[in-house]
PDB file of C-alpha atoms in Angstrom:
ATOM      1  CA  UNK A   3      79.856  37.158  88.735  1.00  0.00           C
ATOM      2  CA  UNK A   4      79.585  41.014  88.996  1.00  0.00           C
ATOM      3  CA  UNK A   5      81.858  43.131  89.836  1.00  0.00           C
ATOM      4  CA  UNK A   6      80.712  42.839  93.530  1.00  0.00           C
ATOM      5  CA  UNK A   7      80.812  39.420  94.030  1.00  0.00           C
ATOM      6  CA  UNK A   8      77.034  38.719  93.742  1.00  0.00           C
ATOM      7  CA  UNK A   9      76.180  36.636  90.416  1.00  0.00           C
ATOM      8  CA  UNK A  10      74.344  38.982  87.911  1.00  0.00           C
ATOM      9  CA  UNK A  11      73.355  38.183  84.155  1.00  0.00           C
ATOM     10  CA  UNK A  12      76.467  35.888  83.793  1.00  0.00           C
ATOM     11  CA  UNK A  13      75.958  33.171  86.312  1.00  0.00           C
ATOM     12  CA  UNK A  14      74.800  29.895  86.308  1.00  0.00           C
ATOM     13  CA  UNK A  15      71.093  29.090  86.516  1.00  0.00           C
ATOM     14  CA  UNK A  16      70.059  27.036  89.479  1.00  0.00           C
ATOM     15  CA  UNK A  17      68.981  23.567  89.538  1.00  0.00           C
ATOM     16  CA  UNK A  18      66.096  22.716  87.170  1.00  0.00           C
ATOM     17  CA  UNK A  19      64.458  21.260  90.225  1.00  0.00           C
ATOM     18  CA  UNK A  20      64.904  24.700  92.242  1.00  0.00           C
ATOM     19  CA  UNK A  21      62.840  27.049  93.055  1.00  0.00           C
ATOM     20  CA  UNK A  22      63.514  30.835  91.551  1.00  0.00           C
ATOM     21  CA  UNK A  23      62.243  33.867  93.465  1.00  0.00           C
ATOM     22  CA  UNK A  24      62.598  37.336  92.612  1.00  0.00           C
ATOM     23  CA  UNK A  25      62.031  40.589  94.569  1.00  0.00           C
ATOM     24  CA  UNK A  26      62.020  44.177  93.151  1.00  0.00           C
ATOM     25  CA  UNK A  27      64.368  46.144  95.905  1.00  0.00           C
ATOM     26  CA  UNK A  28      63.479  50.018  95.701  1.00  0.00           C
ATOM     27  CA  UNK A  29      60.274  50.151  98.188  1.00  0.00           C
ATOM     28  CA  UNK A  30      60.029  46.162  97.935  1.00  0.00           C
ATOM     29  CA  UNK A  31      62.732  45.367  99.987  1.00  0.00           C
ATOM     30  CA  UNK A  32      63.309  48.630 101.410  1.00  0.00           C
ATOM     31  CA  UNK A  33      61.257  51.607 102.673  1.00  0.00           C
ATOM     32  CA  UNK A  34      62.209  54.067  99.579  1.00  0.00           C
ATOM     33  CA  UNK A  35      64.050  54.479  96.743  1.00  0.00           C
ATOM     34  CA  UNK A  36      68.390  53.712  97.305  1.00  0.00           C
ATOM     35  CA  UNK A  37      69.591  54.850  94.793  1.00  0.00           C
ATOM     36  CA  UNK A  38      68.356  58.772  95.584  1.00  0.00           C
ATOM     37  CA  UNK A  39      69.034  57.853  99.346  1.00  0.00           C
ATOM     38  CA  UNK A  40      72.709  57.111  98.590  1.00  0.00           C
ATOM     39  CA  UNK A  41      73.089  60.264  95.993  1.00  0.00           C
ATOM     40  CA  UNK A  42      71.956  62.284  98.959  1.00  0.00           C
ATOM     41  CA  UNK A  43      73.899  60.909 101.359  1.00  0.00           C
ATOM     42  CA  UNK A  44      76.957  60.770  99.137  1.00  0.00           C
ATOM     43  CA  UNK A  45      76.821  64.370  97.680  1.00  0.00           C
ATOM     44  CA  UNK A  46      75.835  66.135 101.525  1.00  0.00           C
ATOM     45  CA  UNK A  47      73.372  68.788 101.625  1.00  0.00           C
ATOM     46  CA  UNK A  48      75.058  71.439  99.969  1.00  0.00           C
ATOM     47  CA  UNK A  49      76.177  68.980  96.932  1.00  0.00           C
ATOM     48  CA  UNK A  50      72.593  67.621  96.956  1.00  0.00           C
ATOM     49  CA  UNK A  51      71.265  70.561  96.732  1.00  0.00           C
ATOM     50  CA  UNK A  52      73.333  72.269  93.879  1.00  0.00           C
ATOM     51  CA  UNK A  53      73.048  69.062  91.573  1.00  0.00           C
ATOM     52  CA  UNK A  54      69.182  69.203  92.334  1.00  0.00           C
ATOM     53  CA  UNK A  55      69.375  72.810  90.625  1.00  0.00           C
ATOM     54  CA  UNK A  56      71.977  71.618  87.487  1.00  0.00           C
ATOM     55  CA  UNK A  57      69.252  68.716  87.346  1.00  0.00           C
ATOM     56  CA  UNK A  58      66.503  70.995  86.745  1.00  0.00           C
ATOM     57  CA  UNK A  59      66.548  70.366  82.800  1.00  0.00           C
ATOM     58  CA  UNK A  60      66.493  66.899  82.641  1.00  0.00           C
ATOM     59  CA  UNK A  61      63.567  66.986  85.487  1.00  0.00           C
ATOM     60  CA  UNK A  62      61.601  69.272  83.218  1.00  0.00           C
ATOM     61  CA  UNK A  63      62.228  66.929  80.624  1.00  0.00           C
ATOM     62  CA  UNK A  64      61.271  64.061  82.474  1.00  0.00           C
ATOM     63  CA  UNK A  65      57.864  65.836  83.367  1.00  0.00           C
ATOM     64  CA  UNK A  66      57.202  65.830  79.566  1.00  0.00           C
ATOM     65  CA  UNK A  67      58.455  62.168  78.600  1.00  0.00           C
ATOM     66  CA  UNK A  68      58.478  59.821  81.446  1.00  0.00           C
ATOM     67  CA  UNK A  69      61.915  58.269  80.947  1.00  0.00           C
ATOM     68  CA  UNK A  70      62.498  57.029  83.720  1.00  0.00           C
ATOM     69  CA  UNK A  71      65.917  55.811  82.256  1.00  0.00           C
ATOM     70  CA  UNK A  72      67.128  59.145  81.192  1.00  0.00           C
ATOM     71  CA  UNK A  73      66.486  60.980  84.341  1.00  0.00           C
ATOM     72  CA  UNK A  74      68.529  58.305  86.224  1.00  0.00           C
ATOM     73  CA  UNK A  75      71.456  58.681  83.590  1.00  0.00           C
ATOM     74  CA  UNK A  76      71.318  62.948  84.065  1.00  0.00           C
ATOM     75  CA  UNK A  77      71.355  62.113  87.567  1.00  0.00           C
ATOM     76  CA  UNK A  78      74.154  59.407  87.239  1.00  0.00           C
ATOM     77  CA  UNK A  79      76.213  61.839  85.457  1.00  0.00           C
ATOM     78  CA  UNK A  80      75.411  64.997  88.172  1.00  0.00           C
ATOM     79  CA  UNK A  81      76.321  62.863  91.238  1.00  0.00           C
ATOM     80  CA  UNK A  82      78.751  60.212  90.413  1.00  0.00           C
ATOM     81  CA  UNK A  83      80.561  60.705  86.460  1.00  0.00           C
ATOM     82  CA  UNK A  84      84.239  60.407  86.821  1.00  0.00           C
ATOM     83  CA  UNK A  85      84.103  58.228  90.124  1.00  0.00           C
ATOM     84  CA  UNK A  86      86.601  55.572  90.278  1.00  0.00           C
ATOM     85  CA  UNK A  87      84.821  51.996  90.697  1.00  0.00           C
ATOM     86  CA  UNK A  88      86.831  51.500  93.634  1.00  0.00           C
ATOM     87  CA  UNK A  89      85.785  54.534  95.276  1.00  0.00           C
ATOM     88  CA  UNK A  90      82.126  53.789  94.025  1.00  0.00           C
ATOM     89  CA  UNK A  91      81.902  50.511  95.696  1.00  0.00           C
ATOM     90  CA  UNK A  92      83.662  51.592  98.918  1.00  0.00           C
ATOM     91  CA  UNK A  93      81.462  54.395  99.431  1.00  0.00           C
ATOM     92  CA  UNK A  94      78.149  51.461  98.629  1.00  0.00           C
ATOM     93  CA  UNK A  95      79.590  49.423 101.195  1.00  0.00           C
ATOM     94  CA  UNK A  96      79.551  52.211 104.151  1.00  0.00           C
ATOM     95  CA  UNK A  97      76.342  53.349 102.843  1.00  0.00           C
ATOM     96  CA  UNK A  98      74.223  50.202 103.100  1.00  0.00           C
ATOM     97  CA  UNK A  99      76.406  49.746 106.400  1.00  0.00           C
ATOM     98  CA  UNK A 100      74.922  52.935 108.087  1.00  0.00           C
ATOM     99  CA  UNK A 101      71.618  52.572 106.678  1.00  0.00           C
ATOM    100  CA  UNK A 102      70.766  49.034 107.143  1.00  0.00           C
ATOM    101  CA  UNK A 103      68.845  49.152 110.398  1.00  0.00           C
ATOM    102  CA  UNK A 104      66.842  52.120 109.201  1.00  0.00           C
ATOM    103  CA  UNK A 105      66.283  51.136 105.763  1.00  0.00           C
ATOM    104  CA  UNK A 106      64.997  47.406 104.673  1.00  0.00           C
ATOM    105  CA  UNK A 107      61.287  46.562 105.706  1.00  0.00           C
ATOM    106  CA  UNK A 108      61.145  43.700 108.473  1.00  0.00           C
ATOM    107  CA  UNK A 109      58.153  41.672 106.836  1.00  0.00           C
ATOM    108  CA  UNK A 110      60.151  41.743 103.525  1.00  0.00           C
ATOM    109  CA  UNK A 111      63.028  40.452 105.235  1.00  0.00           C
ATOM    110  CA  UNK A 112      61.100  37.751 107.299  1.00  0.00           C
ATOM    111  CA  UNK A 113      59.742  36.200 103.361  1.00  0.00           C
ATOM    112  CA  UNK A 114      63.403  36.372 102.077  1.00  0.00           C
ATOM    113  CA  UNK A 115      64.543  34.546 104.433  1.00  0.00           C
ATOM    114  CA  UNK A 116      61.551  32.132 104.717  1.00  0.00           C
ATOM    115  CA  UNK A 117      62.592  31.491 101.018  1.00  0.00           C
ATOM    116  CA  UNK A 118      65.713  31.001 101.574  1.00  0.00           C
ATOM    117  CA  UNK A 119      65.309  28.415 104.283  1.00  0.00           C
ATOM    118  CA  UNK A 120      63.016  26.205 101.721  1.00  0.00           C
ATOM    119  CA  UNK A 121      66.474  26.423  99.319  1.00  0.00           C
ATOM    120  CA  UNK A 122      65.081  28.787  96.959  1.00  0.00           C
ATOM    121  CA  UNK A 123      66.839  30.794  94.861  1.00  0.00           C
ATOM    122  CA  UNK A 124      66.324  34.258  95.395  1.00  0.00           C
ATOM    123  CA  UNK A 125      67.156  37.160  92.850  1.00  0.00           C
ATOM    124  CA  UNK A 126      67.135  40.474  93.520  1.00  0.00           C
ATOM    125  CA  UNK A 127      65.419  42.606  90.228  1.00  0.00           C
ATOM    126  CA  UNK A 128      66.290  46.302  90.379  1.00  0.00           C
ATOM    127  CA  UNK A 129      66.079  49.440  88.335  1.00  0.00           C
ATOM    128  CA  UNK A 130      68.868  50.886  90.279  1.00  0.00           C
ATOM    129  CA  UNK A 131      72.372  50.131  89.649  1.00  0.00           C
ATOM    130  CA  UNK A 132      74.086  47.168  90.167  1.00  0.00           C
ATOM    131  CA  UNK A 133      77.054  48.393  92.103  1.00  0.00           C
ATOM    132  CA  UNK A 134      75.219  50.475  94.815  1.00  0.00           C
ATOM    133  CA  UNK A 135      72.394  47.664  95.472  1.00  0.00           C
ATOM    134  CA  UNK A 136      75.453  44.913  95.617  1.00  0.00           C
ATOM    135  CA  UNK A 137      76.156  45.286  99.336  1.00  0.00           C
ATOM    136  CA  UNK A 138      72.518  44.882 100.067  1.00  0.00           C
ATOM    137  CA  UNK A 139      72.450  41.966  97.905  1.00  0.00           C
ATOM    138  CA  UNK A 140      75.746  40.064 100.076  1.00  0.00           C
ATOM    139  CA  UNK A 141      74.259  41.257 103.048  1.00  0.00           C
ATOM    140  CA  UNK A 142      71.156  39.344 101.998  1.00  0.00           C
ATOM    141  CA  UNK A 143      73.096  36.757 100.653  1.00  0.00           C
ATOM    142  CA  UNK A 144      71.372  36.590  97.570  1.00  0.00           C
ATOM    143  CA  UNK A 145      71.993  33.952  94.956  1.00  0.00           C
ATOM    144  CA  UNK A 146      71.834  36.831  91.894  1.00  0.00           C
ATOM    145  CA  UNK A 147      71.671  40.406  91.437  1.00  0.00           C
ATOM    146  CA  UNK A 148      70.006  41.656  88.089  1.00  0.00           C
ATOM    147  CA  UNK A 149      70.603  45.390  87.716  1.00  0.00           C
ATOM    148  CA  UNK A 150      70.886  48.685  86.052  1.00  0.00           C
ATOM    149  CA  UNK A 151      75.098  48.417  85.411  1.00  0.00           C
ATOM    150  CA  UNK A 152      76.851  51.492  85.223  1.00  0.00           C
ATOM    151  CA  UNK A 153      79.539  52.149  82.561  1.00  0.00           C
ATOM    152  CA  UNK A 154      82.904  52.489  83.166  1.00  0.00           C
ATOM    153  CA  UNK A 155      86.089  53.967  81.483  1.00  0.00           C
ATOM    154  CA  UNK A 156      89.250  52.978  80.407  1.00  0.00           C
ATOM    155  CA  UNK A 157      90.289  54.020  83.433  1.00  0.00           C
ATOM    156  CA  UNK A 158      87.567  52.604  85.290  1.00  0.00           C
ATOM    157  CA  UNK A 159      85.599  55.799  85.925  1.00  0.00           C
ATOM    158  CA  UNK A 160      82.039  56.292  85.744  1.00  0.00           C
ATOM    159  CA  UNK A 161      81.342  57.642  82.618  1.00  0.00           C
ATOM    160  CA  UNK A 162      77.791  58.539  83.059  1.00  0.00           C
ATOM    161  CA  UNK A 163      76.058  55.798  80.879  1.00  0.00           C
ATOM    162  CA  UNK A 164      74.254  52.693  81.254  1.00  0.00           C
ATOM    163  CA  UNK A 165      75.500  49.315  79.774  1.00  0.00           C
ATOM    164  CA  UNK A 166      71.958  48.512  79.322  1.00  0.00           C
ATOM    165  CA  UNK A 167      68.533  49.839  79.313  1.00  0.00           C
ATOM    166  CA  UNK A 168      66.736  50.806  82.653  1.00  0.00           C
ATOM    167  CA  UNK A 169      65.915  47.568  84.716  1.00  0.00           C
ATOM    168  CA  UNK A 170      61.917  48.303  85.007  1.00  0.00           C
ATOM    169  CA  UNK A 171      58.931  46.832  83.316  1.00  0.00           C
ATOM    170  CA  UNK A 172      59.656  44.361  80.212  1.00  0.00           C
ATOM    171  CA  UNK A 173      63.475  44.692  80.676  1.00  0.00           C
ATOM    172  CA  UNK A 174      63.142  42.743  84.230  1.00  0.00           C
ATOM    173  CA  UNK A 175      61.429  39.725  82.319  1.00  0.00           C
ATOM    174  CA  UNK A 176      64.534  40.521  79.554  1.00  0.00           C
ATOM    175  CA  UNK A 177      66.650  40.222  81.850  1.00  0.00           C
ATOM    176  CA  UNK A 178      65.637  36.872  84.090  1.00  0.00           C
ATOM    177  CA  UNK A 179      65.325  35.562  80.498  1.00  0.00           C
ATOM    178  CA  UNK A 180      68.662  35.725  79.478  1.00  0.00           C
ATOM    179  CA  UNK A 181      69.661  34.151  82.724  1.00  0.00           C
ATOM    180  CA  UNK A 182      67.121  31.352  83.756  1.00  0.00           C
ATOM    181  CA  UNK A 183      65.749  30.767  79.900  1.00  0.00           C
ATOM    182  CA  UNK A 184      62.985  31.714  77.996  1.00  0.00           C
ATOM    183  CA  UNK A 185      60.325  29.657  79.492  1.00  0.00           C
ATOM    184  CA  UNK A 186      61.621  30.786  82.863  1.00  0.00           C
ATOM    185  CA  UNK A 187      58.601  30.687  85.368  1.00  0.00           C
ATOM    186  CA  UNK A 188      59.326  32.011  88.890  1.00  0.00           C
ATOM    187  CA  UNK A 189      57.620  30.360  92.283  1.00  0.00           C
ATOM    188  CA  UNK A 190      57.098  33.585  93.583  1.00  0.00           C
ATOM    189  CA  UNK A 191      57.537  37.211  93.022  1.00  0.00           C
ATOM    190  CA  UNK A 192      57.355  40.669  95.024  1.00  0.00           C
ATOM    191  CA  UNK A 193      57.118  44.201  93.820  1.00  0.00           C
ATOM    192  CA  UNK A 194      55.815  48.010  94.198  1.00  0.00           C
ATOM    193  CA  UNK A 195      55.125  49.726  91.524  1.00  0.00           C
ATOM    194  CA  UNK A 196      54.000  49.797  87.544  1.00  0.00           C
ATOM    195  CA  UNK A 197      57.694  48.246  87.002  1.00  0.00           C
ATOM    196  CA  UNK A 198      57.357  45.121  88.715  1.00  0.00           C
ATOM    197  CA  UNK A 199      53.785  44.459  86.618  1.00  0.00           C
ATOM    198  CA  UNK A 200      55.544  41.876  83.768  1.00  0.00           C
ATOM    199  CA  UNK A 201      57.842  40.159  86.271  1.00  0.00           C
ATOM    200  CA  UNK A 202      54.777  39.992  88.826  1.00  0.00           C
ATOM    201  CA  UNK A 203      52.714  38.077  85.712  1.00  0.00           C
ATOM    202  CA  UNK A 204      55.667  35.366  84.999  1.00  0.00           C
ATOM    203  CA  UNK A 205      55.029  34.374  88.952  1.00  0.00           C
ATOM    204  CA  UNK A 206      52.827  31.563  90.497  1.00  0.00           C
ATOM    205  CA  UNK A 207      52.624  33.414  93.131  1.00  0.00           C
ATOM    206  CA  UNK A 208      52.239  37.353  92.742  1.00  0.00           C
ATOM    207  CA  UNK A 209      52.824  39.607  95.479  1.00  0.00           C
ATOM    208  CA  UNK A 210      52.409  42.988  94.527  1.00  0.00           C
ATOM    209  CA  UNK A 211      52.638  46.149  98.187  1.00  0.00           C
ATOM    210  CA  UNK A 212      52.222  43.208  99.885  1.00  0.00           C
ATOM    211  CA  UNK A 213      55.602  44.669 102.626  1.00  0.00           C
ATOM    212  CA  UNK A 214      54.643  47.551 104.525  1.00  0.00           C
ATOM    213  CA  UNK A 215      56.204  47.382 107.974  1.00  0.00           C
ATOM    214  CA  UNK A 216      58.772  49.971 108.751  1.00  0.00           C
ATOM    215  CA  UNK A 217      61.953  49.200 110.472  1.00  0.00           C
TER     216      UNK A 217
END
């Protein structure tokens, strides 16, 4: 189980004779990117707008290399480094609270719950990090949550790093592997953007921008 109650890359695998569905979260699942929304929201304007500025290394870095992994750590590290879990998880908790309504796309919703009524087993795949997706992910009542985890101290601060690489791409497939098995196949999967493409291609039944209703 992680941290947050929702079974990540330690649980159990379903039932052979289950069906496993996964859905990318940032713009799958919801109208834009969380993890920004709740570093905005968390830091208030002023605080959002001086770690913008104290960002703008690492964002002319990222215009040079792409790392999409790297830019998320500098920003980890700006916003949230030295953040006590529990403080970290109480503050997700209000956050998807308050922005719930506003936030998660209806026709999304209506096929994760469709899924859910046929007994599948749905997991939610995410770049962003575990914790701050893992109210989302009860609210949803999903069966597993496979994230970016954030690493903590020895006295359970955020120290700024990753405990693994960033959940995009080949690293989603990685990461359902070392869960479901290597041959995993998926009955169906849903996703946005160039990071989704390998976890769309393990899928019978690809669904790639196919939500685009707005709450």
């Amino acid at each position: 189980m992680s941290d947050m109650g929702i079974p990540s890359a330690s649980g159990q695998s379903p039932r052979k004779d289950r069906a496993i569905v996964a859905f990318d979260f940032d713009g799958t699942l919801t109208i834009r990117d969380s993890f920004t929304e709740f570093l905005r929201w968390r830091a208030g304007r002023g605080g959002w707008a001086l770690g913008l500025v104290r960002l703008a290394p690492a964002v002319a870095t990222y215009a040079r290399d792409r790392d999409r992994g790297r830019i998320k750590a500098a920003s980890v590290r700006e916003f949230l480094q030295g953040t006590p879990r529990a403080q970290l998880e109480a503050e997700a908790e209000r956050f998807a609270e308050r922005i719930w309504d506003r936030f998660m796309r209806p026709d999304a919703l209506a096929v994760w719950n469709d899924w859910g009524a046929k007994g599948a087993h749905r997991v939610i795949v995410t770049a962003s990090p575990e914790t701050t997706v893992a109210p989302f992910a009860r609210r949803l009542a999903a069966e597993a949550l496979l994230g970016t985890p954030l690493v903590f101290d020895a006295d359970d601060r955020v120290t700024g790093a990753f405990a693994s690489p960033n959940c995009r791409g080949e690293e989603k497939v990685r990461r359902l592997r070392a869960v479901y098995g290597e041959d995993v196949r998926l009955a169906a999967a849903y996703g946005d953007t160039s990071g989704d493409t390998e976890m769309l291609a393990i899928a019978d039944e690809p669904g790639f921008r196919v939500f685009t209703a707005h709450p």
